[in-house]
Structure formats: structure tokens, C-alpha cells
Coordinates of C-alpha atoms and ligand atoms in Angstrom, one line a residue:
X1 CA 0.0 0.1 -0.1
X2 CA 1.3 3.2 -1.1
X3 CA 2.2 5.6 2.0
X4 CA 5.1 7.6 4.0
X5 CA 6.2 6.4 7.7
X6 CA 4.9 9.3 9.9
X7 CA 8.0 9.5 11.1
X8 CA 9.5 10.4 7.9
X9 CA 6.8 13.6 7.7
X10 CA 8.3 14.7 11.1
X11 CA 12.1 14.5 10.2
X12 CA 12.1 15.5 6.8
X13 CA 11.4 18.8 5.9
X14 CA 11.2 18.0 1.9
X15 CA 7.7 16.7 3.0
X16 CA 6.4 20.5 4.1
X17 CA 3.8 21.6 1.6
X18 CA 3.6 18.3 -0.2
X19 CA 1.1 15.9 -1.0
X20 CA 1.0 12.6 0.9
X21 CA -0.5 9.6 1.9
X22 CA -0.2 8.1 5.8
X23 CA -1.6 5.3 7.1
X24 CA -2.1 4.3 11.0
X25 CA -4.4 3.9 14.2
X26 CA -6.4 6.7 15.9
X27 CA -5.0 7.6 19.2
X28 CA -7.3 10.4 20.1
X29 CA -10.1 12.6 18.2
X30 CA -12.1 15.6 18.3
X31 CA -15.0 17.5 17.1
X32 CA -15.3 21.3 16.9
X33 CA -18.1 23.1 15.2
X34 CA -16.1 23.5 11.8
X35 CA -13.1 21.1 12.1
X36 CA -12.4 17.8 13.4
X37 CA -9.0 16.6 14.5
X38 CA -7.5 12.9 14.6
X39 CA -4.2 12.4 16.2
X40 CA -3.0 9.4 14.1
X41 CA -0.3 7.0 15.0
X42 CA 1.4 4.0 12.6
X43 CA 3.9 2.9 15.3
X44 CA 6.9 4.6 13.6
X45 CA 7.0 7.5 16.1
X46 CA 6.1 8.1 19.4
X47 CA 4.5 11.6 18.5
X48 CA 1.5 11.6 16.9
X49 CA 0.2 13.0 13.9
X50 CA -2.6 15.3 13.5
X51 CA -4.8 15.0 10.9
X52 CA -7.1 18.4 10.4
X53 CA -10.7 17.9 8.6
X54 CA -12.4 21.1 7.6
X55 CA -15.7 20.3 7.8
X56 CA -16.9 23.0 5.2
X57 CA -14.9 20.5 2.3
X58 CA -17.6 17.5 2.5
X59 CA -15.0 14.6 3.7
X60 CA -16.9 11.8 5.1
X61 CA -14.8 11.4 8.4
X62 CA -17.4 10.3 10.9
X63 CA -16.6 6.6 11.0
X64 CA -12.8 7.8 10.9
X65 CA -13.5 9.0 14.6
X66 CA -13.6 6.1 17.0
X67 CA -9.9 5.3 18.7
X68 CA -8.7 2.3 17.3
X69 CA -10.0 2.8 14.0
X70 CA -7.5 2.2 11.1
X71 CA -6.9 5.0 8.4
X72 CA -5.6 5.9 5.1
X73 CA -5.0 9.7 4.8
X74 CA -4.2 11.8 1.9
X75 CA -3.6 15.4 2.2
X76 CA -1.0 18.5 2.2
X77 CA 1.5 18.6 5.4
X78 CA 1.2 22.1 6.7
X79 CA 3.4 23.7 9.4
X80 CA 1.3 23.1 12.2
X81 CA 2.0 24.6 16.1
X82 CA 4.8 24.2 18.2
X83 CA 7.0 23.9 15.0
X84 CA 5.6 20.9 14.4
X85 CA 3.8 19.6 11.3
X86 CA 0.5 18.3 10.2
X87 CA -1.9 17.1 7.5
X88 CA -4.9 19.0 6.3
X89 CA -7.0 16.1 5.0
X90 CA -8.1 15.8 1.2
X91 CA -9.3 12.1 1.4
X92 CA -9.7 9.4 4.1
X93 CA -10.7 6.0 3.8
X94 CA -11.5 3.4 6.7
X95 CA -9.6 0.4 6.7
X96 CA -11.1 -1.4 10.0
X97 CA -13.6 0.1 12.0
X98 CA -13.3 -0.1 15.9
X99 CA -16.6 -0.3 17.8
X100 CA -16.8 1.3 21.3
X101 CA -15.7 -1.7 23.6
X102 CA -12.0 -0.8 22.3
X103 CA -10.1 -1.6 25.4
X104 CA -7.6 1.3 24.8
X105 CA -9.6 4.6 25.5
X106 CA -7.9 8.0 26.2
X107 CA -7.1 7.8 29.7
X108 CA -3.9 6.6 31.0
X109 CA -4.2 2.8 31.6
X110 CA -2.1 0.9 34.3
X111 CA 0.8 -1.3 33.5
X112 CA -1.2 -4.0 35.2
X113 CA -4.4 -3.6 33.1
X114 CA -2.4 -3.5 30.1
X115 CA -0.4 -6.6 30.5
X116 CA -3.7 -8.2 30.0
X117 CA -3.9 -7.5 26.4
X118 CA -0.2 -7.8 25.2
X119 CA -1.8 -8.0 21.7
X120 CA -3.0 -4.5 22.0
X121 CA -0.7 -2.7 24.4
X122 CA 1.9 -1.8 21.7
X123 CA -0.7 0.8 20.5
X124 CA 0.3 2.8 23.7
X125 CA 2.7 5.4 23.9
X126 CA 4.6 3.5 26.8
X127 CA 4.8 0.1 24.9
X128 CA 5.1 2.3 21.7
X129 CA 8.6 3.6 23.5
X130 CA 9.7 0.2 25.1
X131 CA 9.5 -1.7 22.2
X132 CA 11.2 0.8 20.0
X133 CA 14.4 1.4 22.7
X134 CA 14.2 -2.7 22.8
X135 CA 14.7 -2.5 19.1
X136 CA 17.6 0.1 19.2
X137 CA 19.5 -1.4 22.2
X138 CA 19.4 -4.9 20.1
X139 CA 20.6 -2.9 17.1
X140 CA 23.4 -1.4 19.2
X141 CA 24.6 -4.6 20.8
X142 CA 25.1 -6.2 17.4
X143 CA 26.9 -2.8 16.5
X144 CA 29.3 -2.8 19.2
X145 CA 30.4 -6.5 19.0
X146 CA 30.5 -6.4 15.1
X147 CA 32.8 -3.2 15.1
X148 CA 35.1 -5.1 17.8
X149 CA 35.8 -8.6 15.3
X150 CA 33.4 -10.4 17.5
X151 CA 31.6 -13.2 15.9
X152 CA 27.5 -13.7 16.4
X153 CA 27.2 -17.3 17.1
X154 CA 23.9 -19.3 17.6
X155 CA 24.0 -21.7 19.9
X156 CA 21.4 -24.9 20.5
X157 CA 18.2 -24.1 22.0
X158 CA 17.5 -27.7 22.9
X159 CA 20.5 -29.0 24.8
X160 CA 21.8 -32.1 26.7
X161 CA 23.6 -30.4 29.4
X162 CA 22.8 -28.0 31.9
X163 CA 25.1 -25.0 32.0
X164 CA 24.2 -23.3 35.3
X165 CA 23.3 -26.4 36.8
X166 CA 21.1 -25.0 39.3
X167 CA 18.1 -27.4 38.4
X168 CA 16.1 -25.0 36.5
X169 CA 16.2 -26.8 32.7
X170 CA 12.9 -27.1 31.6
X171 CA 12.3 -30.6 29.8
X172 CA 11.8 -30.9 26.3
X173 CA 9.8 -34.5 25.3
X174 CA 7.7 -36.0 22.9
X175 CA 7.0 -38.8 25.1
X176 CA 3.9 -37.4 27.1
X177 CA 2.2 -39.3 29.3
X178 CA 2.7 -42.6 29.6
X179 CA 2.8 -45.6 32.3
X180 CA 4.7 -47.9 29.3
X181 CA 7.9 -47.7 31.0
X182 CA 9.4 -48.9 34.1
X183 CA 12.4 -47.0 34.8
X184 CA 13.5 -43.0 33.9
X185 CA 16.7 -44.8 31.9
X186 CA 14.3 -46.6 29.9
X187 CA 11.6 -43.4 29.2
X188 CA 14.7 -41.6 28.2
X189 CA 15.8 -44.1 26.1
X190 CA 12.6 -44.0 24.2
X191 CA 12.3 -40.4 23.9
X192 CA 12.8 -38.1 20.9
X193 CA 16.8 -37.6 21.1
X194 CA 16.9 -41.1 23.0
X195 CA 18.0 -39.0 26.1
X196 CA 17.0 -36.4 28.5
X197 CA 17.0 -32.9 27.1
X198 CA 15.7 -29.7 27.6
X199 CA 15.5 -26.0 27.0
X200 CA 19.1 -24.3 27.4
X201 CA 19.5 -21.8 30.2
X202 CA 22.8 -20.7 28.7
X203 CA 24.6 -20.6 25.3
X204 CA 27.6 -20.4 27.3
X205 CA 29.1 -23.8 27.0
X206 CA 28.9 -24.1 23.6
X207 CA 30.3 -20.2 23.2
X208 CA 33.1 -21.4 24.9
X209 CA 33.6 -24.0 21.8
X210 CA 33.3 -21.2 19.5
X211 CA 35.5 -19.1 21.4
X212 CA 38.0 -21.6 21.0
X213 CA 38.2 -21.5 17.5
X214 CA 37.2 -17.8 16.1
X215 CA 38.7 -16.0 19.7
X216 CA 35.8 -13.9 20.2
X217 CA 32.4 -14.1 19.9
X218 CA 29.1 -13.6 21.3
X219 CA 25.4 -15.1 21.1
X220 CA 22.2 -13.3 21.3
X221 CA 19.0 -15.4 21.6
X222 CA 16.5 -16.5 24.2
X223 CA 17.5 -18.2 27.5
X224 CA 15.0 -20.4 29.7
X225 CA 14.4 -21.1 33.1
X226 CA 11.9 -22.7 35.1
X227 CA 12.8 -20.9 38.1
X228 CA 9.3 -21.0 40.3
X229 CA 10.4 -17.0 41.4
X230 CA 7.3 -14.6 40.7
X231 CA 9.7 -11.6 41.0
X232 CA 9.5 -8.4 39.0
X233 CA 13.1 -9.2 37.6
X234 CA 12.4 -13.1 36.7
X235 CA 11.0 -14.3 33.2
X236 CA 11.2 -18.0 32.2
X237 CA 12.1 -16.9 28.8
X238 CA 14.6 -14.3 28.4
X239 CA 16.8 -12.7 26.2
X240 CA 20.5 -13.3 26.7
X241 CA 23.6 -11.5 25.4
X242 CA 26.5 -13.8 26.2
X243 CA 30.0 -13.0 24.9
X244 CA 33.1 -15.4 25.3
X245 CA 36.5 -14.3 25.0
X246 CA 39.7 -15.9 24.3
X247 CA 42.6 -15.0 25.9
X248 CA 40.9 -12.7 28.6
X249 CA 41.1 -12.6 32.5
X250 CA 38.5 -11.6 34.8
X251 CA 39.7 -8.0 34.5
X252 CA 39.7 -7.9 30.6
X253 CA 35.7 -9.5 31.1
X254 CA 34.9 -6.6 33.4
X255 CA 36.5 -3.9 31.1
X256 CA 34.2 -5.3 28.1
X257 CA 31.0 -5.5 30.2
X258 CA 31.6 -1.7 31.2
X259 CA 32.5 -0.7 27.7
X260 CA 29.4 -2.6 26.1
X261 CA 27.1 -1.2 28.6
X262 CA 28.3 2.4 27.8
X263 CA 28.5 2.3 24.0
X264 CA 24.9 0.9 24.1
X265 CA 22.8 3.5 26.4
X266 CA 24.9 6.0 24.2
X267 CA 23.3 5.1 21.5
X268 CA 19.6 4.8 23.1
X269 CA 20.2 8.7 24.2
X270 CA 21.1 9.6 20.8
X271 CA 18.7 7.7 18.6
X272 CA 15.6 7.7 21.1
X273 CA 15.3 11.1 22.2
X274 CA 11.6 11.2 22.3
X275 CA 11.2 8.0 24.1
X276 CA 14.0 9.2 26.7
X277 CA 12.2 12.0 27.4
X278 CA 8.7 10.3 27.8
X279 CA 10.3 8.0 30.3
X280 CA 12.2 10.7 32.1
X281 CA 9.0 12.2 32.7
X282 CA 6.8 9.6 33.2
X283 CA 8.9 6.8 34.9
X284 CA 11.7 8.1 36.4
X285 CA 12.2 11.4 36.9
X286 CA 15.9 12.0 36.5
X287 CA 16.7 8.8 34.3
X288 CA 18.4 10.7 31.7
X289 CA 20.6 12.4 33.8
X290 CA 21.3 9.1 36.1
X291 CA 22.4 7.9 32.5
X292 CA 24.8 10.2 31.7
X293 CA 26.2 10.0 34.5
X294 CA 26.6 6.3 34.0
X295 CA 28.6 7.4 30.6
X296 CA 30.9 9.7 32.1
X297 CA 32.0 7.8 35.2
X298 CA 34.1 4.3 36.2
X299 CA 32.0 1.5 37.6
X300 CA 32.9 0.6 40.7
X301 CA 34.6 -2.6 41.5
X302 CA 33.8 -4.0 45.1
X303 CA 35.2 -7.7 46.4
X304 CA 32.3 -9.9 47.6
X305 CA 34.3 -10.3 51.2
X306 CA 34.3 -6.4 51.2
X307 CA 30.5 -6.4 49.9
X308 CA 29.7 -8.7 52.7
X309 CA 31.5 -6.5 55.5
X310 CA 29.6 -3.1 54.0
X311 CA 26.1 -5.0 54.4
X312 CA 26.9 -6.2 57.8
X313 CA 28.0 -3.1 58.7
X314 CA 25.4 -0.7 57.2
X315 CA 22.6 -1.3 60.1
X316 CA 19.9 -1.8 57.5
X317 CA 17.2 -4.5 58.3
X318 CA 17.7 -7.0 55.9
X319 CA 14.9 -9.5 55.2
X320 CA 17.7 -12.2 54.2
X321 CA 20.8 -12.5 56.7
X322 CA 24.2 -11.6 55.5
X323 CA 27.1 -14.2 56.5
X324 CA 30.1 -14.6 54.3
X325 CA 29.0 -17.5 51.7
X326 CA 25.4 -16.3 51.5
X327 CA 24.4 -15.7 47.6
X328 CA 23.2 -11.7 47.4
X329 CA 19.8 -10.9 47.3
X330 CA 18.2 -8.2 45.5
X331 CA 17.9 -6.0 48.4
X332 CA 21.8 -6.4 49.3
X333 CA 22.4 -6.0 45.5
X334 CA 20.3 -2.7 45.1
X335 CA 21.5 -1.6 48.7
X336 CA 25.5 -2.0 47.5
X337 CA 24.7 -0.3 44.1
X338 CA 22.1 2.6 45.3
X339 CA 23.1 3.7 48.9
X340 CA 27.1 2.8 49.1
X341 CA 28.4 3.5 45.7
X342 CA 25.2 5.1 44.1
X343 CA 26.5 4.0 40.8
X344 CA 27.0 0.4 38.5
X345 CA 29.1 -1.6 40.8
X346 CA 31.2 -5.0 39.9
X347 CA 31.3 -7.3 42.6
X348 CA 34.3 -9.9 42.3
X349 CA 35.5 -13.3 43.8
X350 CA 32.4 -15.2 45.0
X351 CA 32.2 -17.9 47.1
X352 CA 33.0 -21.5 45.0
X353 CA 30.1 -22.7 46.6
X354 CA 27.3 -20.5 45.2
X355 CA 28.6 -20.5 41.6
X356 CA 28.8 -22.7 38.6
X357 CA 31.2 -25.2 38.4
X358 CA 32.9 -24.0 35.4
X359 CA 34.2 -20.7 36.9
X360 CA 37.9 -20.3 37.6
X361 CA 39.3 -21.3 41.0
X362 CA 41.4 -18.7 43.0
X363 CA 44.5 -19.7 44.7
X364 CA 42.6 -18.7 48.2
X365 CA 40.5 -22.1 47.5
X366 CA 37.5 -20.5 48.8
X367 CA 36.5 -18.3 46.1
X368 CA 35.7 -18.0 42.2
X369 CA 36.9 -15.3 39.5
X370 CA 33.1 -14.6 39.4
X371 CA 31.4 -10.8 38.7
X372 CA 28.2 -9.5 38.7
X373 CA 27.3 -6.4 37.9
X374 CA 24.9 -4.7 39.9
X375 CA 22.6 -1.6 39.1
X376 CA 20.9 1.1 40.9
X377 CA 17.1 0.2 40.4
X378 CA 17.3 -3.3 39.5
X379 CA 20.2 -5.3 41.0
X380 CA 21.9 -8.2 38.8
X381 CA 22.0 -7.4 35.0
X382 CA 25.2 -9.5 34.4
X383 CA 26.6 -12.3 35.8
X384 CA 30.2 -13.9 34.2
X385 CA 33.7 -15.1 35.3
X386 CA 37.1 -16.6 34.2
X387 CA 36.5 -19.9 33.0
X388 CA 38.8 -22.9 34.8
X389 CA 40.7 -23.9 31.8
X390 CA 43.1 -26.7 33.8
X391 CA 41.6 -29.9 32.9
X392 CA 42.2 -31.8 36.6
X393 CA 41.0 -28.7 38.1
X394 CA 37.8 -28.6 36.4
X395 CA 37.3 -32.3 36.6
X396 CA 37.4 -32.1 40.4
X397 CA 35.0 -29.1 40.5
X398 CA 32.5 -31.4 38.6
X399 CA 33.1 -34.3 40.7
X400 CA 32.5 -32.4 44.0
X401 CA 28.9 -31.5 42.0
X402 CA 28.1 -35.2 41.1
X403 CA 28.0 -34.1 37.7
X404 CA 27.8 -36.6 35.0
X405 CA 31.3 -36.1 33.1
X406 CA 30.1 -38.2 29.7
X407 CA 27.5 -35.4 29.2
X408 CA 30.7 -33.0 29.1
X409 CA 33.1 -34.8 27.3
X410 CA 33.2 -31.6 24.2
X411 CA 33.6 -29.0 27.0
X412 CA 36.5 -30.9 28.7
X413 CA 38.1 -31.7 25.6
X414 CA 38.7 -28.2 25.0
X415 CA 40.9 -28.1 28.3
X416 CA 42.8 -30.9 26.8
X417 CA 43.6 -29.4 23.2
X418 CA 44.9 -26.3 23.5
X419 CA 43.7 -24.7 26.7
X420 CA 43.9 -21.2 27.1
X421 CA 42.5 -18.3 29.8
X422 CA 39.1 -17.0 28.8
X423 CA 36.0 -15.8 30.2
X424 CA 32.7 -14.1 29.2
X425 CA 29.6 -13.1 30.5
X426 CA 25.5 -12.9 30.0
X427 CA 23.6 -9.8 30.0
X428 CA 19.9 -10.4 30.5
X429 CA 18.3 -8.0 28.1
X430 CA 15.0 -7.1 29.2
X431 CA 17.1 -6.2 32.8
X432 CA 19.3 -3.9 30.7
X433 CA 15.9 -2.6 29.1
X434 CA 14.7 -2.1 32.8
X435 CA 17.5 -0.3 33.5
X436 CA 17.4 2.3 30.8
X437 CA 14.2 3.0 30.8
X438 CA 13.4 3.0 34.1
X439 CA 10.3 0.6 34.0
X440 CA 10.1 -1.7 37.3
X441 CA 8.6 -5.0 35.9
X442 CA 10.3 -7.1 33.6
X443 CA 6.8 -8.4 32.0
X444 CA 6.4 -4.9 30.9
X445 CA 9.6 -5.0 28.3
X446 CA 9.0 -8.1 26.5
X447 CA 5.9 -8.7 24.0
X448 CA 4.7 -11.8 25.8
X449 CA 6.3 -12.2 29.4
X450 CA 6.3 -16.2 29.9
X451 CA 6.0 -16.6 34.0
X452 CA 5.2 -19.6 36.4
X453 CA 1.7 -20.1 35.6
X454 CA 1.3 -17.8 33.5
X455 CA 1.5 -18.3 29.2
X456 CA -1.2 -16.8 26.6
Ligands
LIG1 O1 24.4 -14.8 36.3 P1 23.7 -15.7 34.8 O2 22.7 -17.1 35.3 O3 24.9 -16.4 34.0 C1 24.8 -17.5 33.0 O4 24.2 -17.8 32.7 C2 26.1 -17.5 32.6 N1 25.9 -18.5 31.8 C3 26.5 -16.2 31.9 C4 27.8 -16.3 31.3 O5 28.7 -16.1 31.6 N2 28.0 -16.2 29.9 O6 22.7 -15.2 33.9 C5 22.9 -14.1 33.4 C6 22.2 -12.9 33.4 C7 21.7 -12.5 34.6 O7 22.6 -11.7 35.2 C8 20.5 -11.8 34.5 O8 20.5 -10.7 33.7 C9 19.9 -12.5 33.2 O9 21.0 -13.2 32.6 N3 18.7 -13.3 33.8 C10 17.7 -13.7 33.6 N4 16.7 -12.3 33.5 C11 15.6 -12.5 33.2 N5 15.1 -13.7 33.8 C12 15.6 -14.4 34.5 N6 14.9 -15.5 35.0 C13 17.1 -14.6 34.4 N7 18.0 -15.5 34.7 C14 19.0 -14.7 34.5

């Protein structure tokens, strides 16, 4: 259908005084004695385009007024108020009518209400802005890694090995309910893959294999976790960015994470000015300033042991007790990043018992070369580490966890055939979007959130 994106009408002055055709959905409309006005939005732009109808022209416009109606409008682009442009309509075609029960009426709806209609909420200003920032962030992530010689790899989503070992894998099976098999082994032997399979919680293990050939790689795809945690920052299906770098130590991983986060945020601030103003106004006052601060200052780095001391000496009443060896909860992460440092903080060198088998064991025998990035407002957005590249140490860490070494033979081979120091991290894409937009619930930054007890 021949038409022009509404965004182009706003940004390209060549359209002024030209006759153009635009399409879109009616966001608001009003009727005065001699004129009618329609705010039209086609999704390419946060601001709506005002369509002005001179009633004396005889254009049939009554069916075009209900909110949600889809239209094709031809008319002349003219200068409007506030330096913006509008269209003096010459013809209007109703593409799809919209009855009065259309749920997105003019008032401001709550995010909870909008969550009940994932198929329509994209037509609100809030979701228009979130989806565009999401898209720009995704593009910026690719641009960052591509510009630095990283190879984009696609790791499998169906896997036979559990990367994080936290027992959060969704099972993949075609067998369904049956009492045919006497034992678990028999059941899986007869299943589609002839062994137990699941949806991957992380592409890291295969990412490491790619990095041992290509040097620097990144993945950007979905990860799945059957965590039964009904929190504002957990999804059962989330998008995961996982760079993996050969010939790298923990300090290289930290430097990469900081540089990448700063780059992508700079891109969003430049490209999505309307959207960021919108979030600044409606979601978090001072958001833009906070992000600008982030770009211009170094992130803090704090050893886990030091973080525990800071929490214990804080005098705060935490719901979860703090002692060396405990996993940091969101309340602890937020205290460290918001109250102690008031900026992004890398917490490093966690106790080995609370981290995964693949992390490099430090010489103290108690900690591993792990790193989490904690940010104000969200908590952890990145988890990463230097990897254990010594074959014997890796095997003993796996044995301590009673892991079946046969399932990890490819991974162990990497430590036999030209092993090198290497490391990487995982960034939760939705958590990054929350941080950048100030939106507080992860269900509001993805089109169709999947959480325990809820799928649509
Ligand atoms: O800290 P995690 O579990 O680390 C890994 O998966 C490593 N294999 C990454 C690596 O080193 N390549 O997860 C990494 C990040 C977290 O910091 C968080 O941002 C995000 O993934 N994440 C989730 N996001 C939304 N919902 C969930 N259930 C998430 N679980 C992890």
C-alpha cells in the first residue's frame, strides 16, 4: 500500500507543502463546530500526527473518529503549532472500523491493566516507546560486538547439558504421559533424542567452544529458566547476550562489560530522544541524568568479601541474613549499588559454593573469579566469570557437584586440546531494558512475558 511512515513526515522537511498518504490507528479524536482533528499513529514515531479535517470540505469523517480505527489519509503537509507539522486531509479511507468496546480509551491505563492485553498494548505510548528502545538496544549490541571483531554465533536452544547446574531446565520431550516404561532410563531411551533433553538456560558452554576457534564470539538469543520465582525481574523465557573471549582474564571481562554497557546506552540516548524524554517524565524523574552520569564515570569494583562487610556494617534490616558464603539477594544488591556506591558496581570473587562449576578457582581455595554487575533500581544485570581452563581442576569441581562427566566430554576436550585462559559474561536483555527505561517490572519490557503459572 503506497504510503509514507509518519516518522518521515516529522523528520524530513522536504515533505512540507507536499501531498502525502499516511496510514495508522486513531489515538485520539475531537470534533469542533467547523473542524475535526484526529491524532494518528502508525507505530514508527512516538508523537502522533495530527490530521485536520475542514468540515466544509465535505470529507466523510464520522466513521474515522472512533479510537482504534485504522485509516489511510491523503492530504497536504502543513506547519502546525509548536513547530510541528500536520496534515490537512483531502481524503480519508477507513481500513478497519473499531467498536466502542475497544479497551484502549483515552485515559492513562495502568501497566497491570495493559498486561492483560499483550496483543493491543503496543498501541499505547508506553509500549511504543519500550519496543523502540528495545529494538535500538538490540541493534546497538550487535553494532558494538561487530565493530570489535566478535563473531555472532547461534548456540542450540535444545540441549543435553545444564550450563548453570541449578536444576532450572525445562524438559523437552515428545513422550507425554505414559505408564509404558518401568524406569526413568527406559523412558528417556525411548524419547525423541534418546536421552534427557531440555531448553538451554545459557549458550555459554557452546559459546566457549566457538571462542576456542573464533577467539571472540557473542550470542544473542533466548534462554529458558523454570525458576518458580514470581519476582519483577525473572522471566521463564528471556533474551540473553553472552560474549565469550579467548586469551582473557577477569579484568578483561569486566572492562568489556563496562565498555559495552556504556556504548549501548549512548546509542539509545542519541537515537531515542523522544522515547527517553517520555520515560524521564512518566517513569523515572532524572533518568536521563542518571544514564549520562553512568556514561561519564567509571563503574565501581568491589570484592564479594568487602561487599559482605559493607552490608553487615550498614545497620540496615535486611529480610535475608548476611554472612560470608550467602548469595546476594536483590535487597543486598540494590543496597550496594544504590546506597553504598550510587552507581553501577562489579562485585567479584564469590564463594565457590554458590557459583557454577566452570568458574576459575582462585588461589585462596575458597573463591572463584566470578563477577556480577549490579545497577541501581534493578540489581544484577550481568553475571560472568573467568573460566577454569585447567583440566584437572575442572574435573574435580564437576565431581564435587556429582556431575555426569560423560555429558560434558566436548567441554572437557577444550581443556585438553590447546586450553587457554578465557572468560565471558551473560547480560539479561530485559533487565538492561528495565535499567535504561526506568520500567520496574520485567513483564512490561517483552511482548509476551512467560512466567510461572502464566502463558498466553
Ligand atoms: O548469572 P547468570 O545465570 O549467568 C549465566 O547464565 C552465565 N552462563 C553467563 C555467562 O557467563 N555467559 O545469568 C546471566 C544474566 C543475569 O545477570 C540476568 O541479567 C539474566 O541473565 N537472567 C535473567 N533475566 C530474566 N529472567 C531470568 N529468569 C534470568 N536469569 C538470568
